[in-house]
XYZ file of C-alpha atoms in Angstrom:
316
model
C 0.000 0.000 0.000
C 3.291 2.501 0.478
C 3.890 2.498 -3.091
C 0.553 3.440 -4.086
C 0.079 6.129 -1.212
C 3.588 7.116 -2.864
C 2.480 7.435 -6.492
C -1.136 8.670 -5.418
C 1.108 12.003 -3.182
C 2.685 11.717 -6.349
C -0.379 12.405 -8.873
C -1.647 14.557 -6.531
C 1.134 16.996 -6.959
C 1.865 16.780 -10.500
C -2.083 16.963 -11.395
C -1.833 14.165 -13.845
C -1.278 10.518 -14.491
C 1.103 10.877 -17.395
C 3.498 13.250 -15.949
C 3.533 10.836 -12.498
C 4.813 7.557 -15.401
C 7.319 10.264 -16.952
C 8.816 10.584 -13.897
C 8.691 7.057 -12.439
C 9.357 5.859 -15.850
C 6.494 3.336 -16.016
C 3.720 3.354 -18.439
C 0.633 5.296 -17.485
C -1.744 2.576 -17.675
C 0.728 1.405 -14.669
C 0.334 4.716 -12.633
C -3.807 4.236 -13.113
C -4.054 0.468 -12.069
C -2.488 1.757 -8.802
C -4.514 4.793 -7.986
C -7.364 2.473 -8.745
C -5.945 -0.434 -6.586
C -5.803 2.097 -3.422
C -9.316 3.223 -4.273
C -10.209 -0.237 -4.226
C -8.892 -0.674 -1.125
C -10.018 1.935 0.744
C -13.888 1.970 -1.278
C -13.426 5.778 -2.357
C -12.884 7.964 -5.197
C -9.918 9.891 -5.146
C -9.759 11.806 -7.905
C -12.530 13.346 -10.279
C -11.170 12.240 -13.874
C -11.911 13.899 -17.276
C -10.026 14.159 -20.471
C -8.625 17.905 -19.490
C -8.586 17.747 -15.803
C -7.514 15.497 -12.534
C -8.751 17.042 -9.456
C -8.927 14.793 -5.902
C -12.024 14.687 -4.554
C -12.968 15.425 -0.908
C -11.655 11.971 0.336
C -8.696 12.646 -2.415
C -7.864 15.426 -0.374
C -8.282 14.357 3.349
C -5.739 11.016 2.116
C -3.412 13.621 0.574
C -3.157 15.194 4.210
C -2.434 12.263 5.675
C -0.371 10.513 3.429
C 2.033 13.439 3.171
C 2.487 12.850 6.575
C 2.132 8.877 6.996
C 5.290 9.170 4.050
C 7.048 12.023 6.112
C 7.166 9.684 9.191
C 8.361 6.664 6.916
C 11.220 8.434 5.392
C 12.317 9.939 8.864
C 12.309 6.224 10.439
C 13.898 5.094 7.422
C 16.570 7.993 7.626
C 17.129 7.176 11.141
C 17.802 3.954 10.921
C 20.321 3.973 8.047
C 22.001 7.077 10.350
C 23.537 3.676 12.570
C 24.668 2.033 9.406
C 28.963 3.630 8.623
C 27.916 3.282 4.746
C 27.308 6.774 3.679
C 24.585 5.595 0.821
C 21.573 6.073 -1.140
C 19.804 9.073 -1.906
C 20.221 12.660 -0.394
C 17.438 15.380 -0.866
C 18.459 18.927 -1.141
C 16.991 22.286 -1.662
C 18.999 25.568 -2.049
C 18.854 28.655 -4.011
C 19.901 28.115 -7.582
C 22.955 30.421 -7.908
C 24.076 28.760 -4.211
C 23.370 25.635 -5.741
C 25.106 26.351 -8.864
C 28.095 28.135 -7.351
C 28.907 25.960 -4.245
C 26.766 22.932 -3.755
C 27.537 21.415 -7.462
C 31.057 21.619 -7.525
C 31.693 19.918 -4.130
C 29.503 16.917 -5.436
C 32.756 15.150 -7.641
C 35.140 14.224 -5.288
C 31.916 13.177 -2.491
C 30.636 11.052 -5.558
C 34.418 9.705 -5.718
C 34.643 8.932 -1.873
C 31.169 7.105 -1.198
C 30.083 6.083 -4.735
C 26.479 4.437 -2.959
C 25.498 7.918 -2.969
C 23.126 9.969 -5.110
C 21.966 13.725 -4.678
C 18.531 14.943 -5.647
C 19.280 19.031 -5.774
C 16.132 21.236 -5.678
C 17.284 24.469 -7.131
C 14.313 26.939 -6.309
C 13.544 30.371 -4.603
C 10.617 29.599 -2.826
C 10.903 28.042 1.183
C 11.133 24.405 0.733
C 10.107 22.594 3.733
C 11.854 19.515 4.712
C 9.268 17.902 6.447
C 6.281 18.224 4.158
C 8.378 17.688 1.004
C 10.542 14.348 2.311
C 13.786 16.950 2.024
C 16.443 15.506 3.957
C 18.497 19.424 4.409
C 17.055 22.677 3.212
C 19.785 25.713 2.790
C 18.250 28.226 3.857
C 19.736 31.887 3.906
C 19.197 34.727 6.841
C 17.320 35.482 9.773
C 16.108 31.972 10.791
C 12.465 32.243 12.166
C 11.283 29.713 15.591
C 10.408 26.512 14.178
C 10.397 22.904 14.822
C 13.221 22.218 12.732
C 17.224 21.473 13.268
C 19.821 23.467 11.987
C 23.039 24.339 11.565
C 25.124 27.180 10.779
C 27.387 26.503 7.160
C 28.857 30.274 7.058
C 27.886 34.142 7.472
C 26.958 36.454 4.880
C 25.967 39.920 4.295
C 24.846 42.354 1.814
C 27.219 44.747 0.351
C 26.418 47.497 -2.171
C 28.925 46.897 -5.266
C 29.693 48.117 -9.411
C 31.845 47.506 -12.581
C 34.879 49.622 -12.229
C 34.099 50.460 -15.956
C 30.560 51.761 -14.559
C 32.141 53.594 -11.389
C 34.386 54.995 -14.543
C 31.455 56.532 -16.337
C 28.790 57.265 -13.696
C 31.125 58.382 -10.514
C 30.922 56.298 -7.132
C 28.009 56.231 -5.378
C 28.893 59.564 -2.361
C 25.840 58.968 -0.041
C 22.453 56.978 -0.150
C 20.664 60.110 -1.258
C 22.802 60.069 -4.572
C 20.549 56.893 -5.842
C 18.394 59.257 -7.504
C 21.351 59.790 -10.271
C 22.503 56.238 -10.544
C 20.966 53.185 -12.837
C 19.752 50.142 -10.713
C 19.934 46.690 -10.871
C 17.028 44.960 -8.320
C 15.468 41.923 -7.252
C 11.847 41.523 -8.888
C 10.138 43.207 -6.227
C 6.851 40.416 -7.184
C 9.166 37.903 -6.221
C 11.322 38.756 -2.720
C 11.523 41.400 0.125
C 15.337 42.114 -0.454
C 15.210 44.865 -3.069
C 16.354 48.383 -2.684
C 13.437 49.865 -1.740
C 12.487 47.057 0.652
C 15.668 47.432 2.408
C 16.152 51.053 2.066
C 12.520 52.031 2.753
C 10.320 54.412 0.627
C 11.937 57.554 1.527
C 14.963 57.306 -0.629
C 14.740 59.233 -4.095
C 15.650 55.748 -6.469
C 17.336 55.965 -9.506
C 16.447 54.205 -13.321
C 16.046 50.670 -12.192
C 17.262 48.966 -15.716
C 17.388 45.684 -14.675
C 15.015 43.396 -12.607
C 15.221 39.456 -12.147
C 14.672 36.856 -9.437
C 18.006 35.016 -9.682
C 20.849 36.315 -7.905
C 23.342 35.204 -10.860
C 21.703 37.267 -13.169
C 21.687 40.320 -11.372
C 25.525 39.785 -10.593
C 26.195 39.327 -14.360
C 24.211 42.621 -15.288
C 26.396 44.506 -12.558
C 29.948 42.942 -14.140
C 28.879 44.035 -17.719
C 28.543 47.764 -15.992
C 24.606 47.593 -16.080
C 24.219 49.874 -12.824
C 24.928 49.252 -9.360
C 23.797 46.489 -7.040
C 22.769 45.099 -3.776
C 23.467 41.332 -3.455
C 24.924 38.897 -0.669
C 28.559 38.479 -0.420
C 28.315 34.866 -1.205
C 27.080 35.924 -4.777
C 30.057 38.866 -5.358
C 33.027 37.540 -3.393
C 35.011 36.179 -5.623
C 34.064 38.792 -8.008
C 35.416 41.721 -5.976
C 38.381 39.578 -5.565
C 39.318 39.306 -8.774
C 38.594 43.116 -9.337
C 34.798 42.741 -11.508
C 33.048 44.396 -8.840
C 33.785 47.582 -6.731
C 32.545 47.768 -3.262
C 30.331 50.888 -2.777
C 30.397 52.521 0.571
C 28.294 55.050 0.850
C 27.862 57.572 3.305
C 24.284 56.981 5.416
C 24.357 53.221 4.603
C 23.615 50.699 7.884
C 25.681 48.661 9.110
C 26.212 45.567 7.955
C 23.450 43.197 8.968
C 25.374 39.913 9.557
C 23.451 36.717 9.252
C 23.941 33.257 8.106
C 23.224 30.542 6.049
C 21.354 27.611 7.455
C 21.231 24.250 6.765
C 18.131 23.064 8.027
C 16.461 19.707 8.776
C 14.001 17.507 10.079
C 15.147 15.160 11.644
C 17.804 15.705 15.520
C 20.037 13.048 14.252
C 21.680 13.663 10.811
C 22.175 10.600 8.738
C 25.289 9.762 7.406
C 25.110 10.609 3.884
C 23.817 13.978 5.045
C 26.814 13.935 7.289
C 29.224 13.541 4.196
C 27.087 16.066 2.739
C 27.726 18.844 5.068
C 31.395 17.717 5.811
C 32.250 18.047 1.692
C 30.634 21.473 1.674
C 31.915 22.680 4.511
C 35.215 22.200 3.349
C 34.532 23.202 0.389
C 33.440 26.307 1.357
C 35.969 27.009 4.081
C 36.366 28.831 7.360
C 36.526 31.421 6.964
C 33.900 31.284 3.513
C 35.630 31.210 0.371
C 33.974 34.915 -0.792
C 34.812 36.141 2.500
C 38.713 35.097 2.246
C 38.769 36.937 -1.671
C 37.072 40.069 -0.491
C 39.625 40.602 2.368
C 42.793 39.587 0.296
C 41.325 42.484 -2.231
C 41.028 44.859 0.638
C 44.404 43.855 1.616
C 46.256 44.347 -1.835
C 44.268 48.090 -1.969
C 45.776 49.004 1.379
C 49.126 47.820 0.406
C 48.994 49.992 -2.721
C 48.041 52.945 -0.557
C 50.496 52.776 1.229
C 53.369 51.975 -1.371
C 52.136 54.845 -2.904
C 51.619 57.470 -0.384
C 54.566 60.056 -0.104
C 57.835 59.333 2.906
């Protein structure tokens, strides 16, 4: 009965038979002789089927409830139990940000593949808040102030925002003197639809903006647009490290800005006791990372080449 609570969460979800079999890579004749085995079982419709529409029905949607759940429980026993076992096997569930993802969770997965080749990785690259309870997650990254929950967590790394530009932009448009100078200066922001971390969100309403040309809900993107010399940007230092580093980006400091508000990223989960493929997980991306973080490391060596060039240059 598992297996067809599994596929019926499943259909459920993906609002169709045929995209359920795509995924499980069974026919879709399969995926329908199961829903209608548990309906059998149970002597209820779940679903209301027509040629442009599957929609649960009332029962549909009291077993989704509990099934999530029922499933939840299953894979936290199961996760529990293999947490005794030394092998470092089977398959890990992640969700993270995409550029995090792309940036620092990818790249550590090679040499983990190479050292426990049992395991697999499932990476959920999305900007909504996953939740690793009601979506069988076994770690969530999350990024920020963390709010009271339930959950388990640990702390990867800090981060912050910083205020940043193409030197070829700071060339043509002058450095940004004070907060009140916005008004003169081209933007690049987070689609306001999508987040509460754009300028005006942060800044608040009083602050004369300037020509926002750029908008979009990935971090990567707006980092790009600010290294081609788009306009000026707000964005974690996880995201423009490396780039300041290397010289792409220009921290801004202007005068009337906040302190920095130092937080953290988060890797969150269910379960108190980690398993151990979650374990090698965190290890390999913890040293991949560093202590202190990798972006953290290039923005200060940058900071400390400027201040050397200061002073070689300064007169006596």
């Amino acid at each position: 009965m598992m297996e067809n609570l599994e596929v019926f969460v499943d259909t459920v979800r993906a609002g169709s038979f045929s995209a359920v079999a795509r995924r499980r890579g069974v026919a879709v004749s399969s995926v329908a002789r199961q829903i209608d085995a548990l309906e059998g079982e149970l002597k209820a419709s779940l679903f209301t089927r027509s040629t442009r529409a599957l929609q649960p029905t009332d029962a549909g949607n009291l077993l989704f409830c509990r099934a999530v759940k029922i499933l939840s429980d299953l894979a936290d026993a199961r996760s529990e139990v293999i947490s005794f076992e030394a092998a470092v096997e089977g398959v890990l569930r992640v969700s993270c940000l995409p550029t995090f993802g792309r940036r620092y969770v990818v790249p550590c997965l090679a040499q983990m593949f190479q050292t426990h080749p049992g395991l697999s990785v499932e990476l959920d690259l999305t900007e909504r808040l996953a939740d690793p309870t009601t979506e069988r997650l076994d770690l969530a990254i999350r990024f920020g102030h963390l709010p009271d929950s339930s959950l388990f967590s640990t702390k990867l790394a800090d981060q912050s925002y910083v205020i940043c530009a193409a030197p070829d932009y700071v060339a043509r448009h002058g450095t940004l003197q004070s907060l009140n100078a916005l008004a003169g200066h081209r933007l690049i922001d987070k689609r306001r639809s999508q987040s509460p971390l754009g300028w005006r969100e942060v800044l608040g309403d009083d602050f004369q903006y300037g020509h926002c040309v750029f908008e979009a809900d990935d971090f990567d993107a707006q980092r790009q647009a600010a290294v081609a010399g788009a306009g000026i940007v707000r964005l974690p230092d996880w995201v423009v490290g490396h780039d300041v580093g290397v010289g792409a980006l220009v921290v801004l400091h202007p005068d009337g800005l906040p302190a920095a508000d130092v937080t953290g990223i988060h890797l969150v989960r269910a379960l108190p006791r980690p398993s151990a493929r979650l374990k090698a997980f965190v290890d390999a991306l913890a040293d991949f990372i560093g202590r202190p973080a990798s972006w953290q490391r290039a923005m200060r060596r940058k900071t400390s080449r400027k201040a050397e060039s200061a002073s070689l240059e300064s007169p006596g």
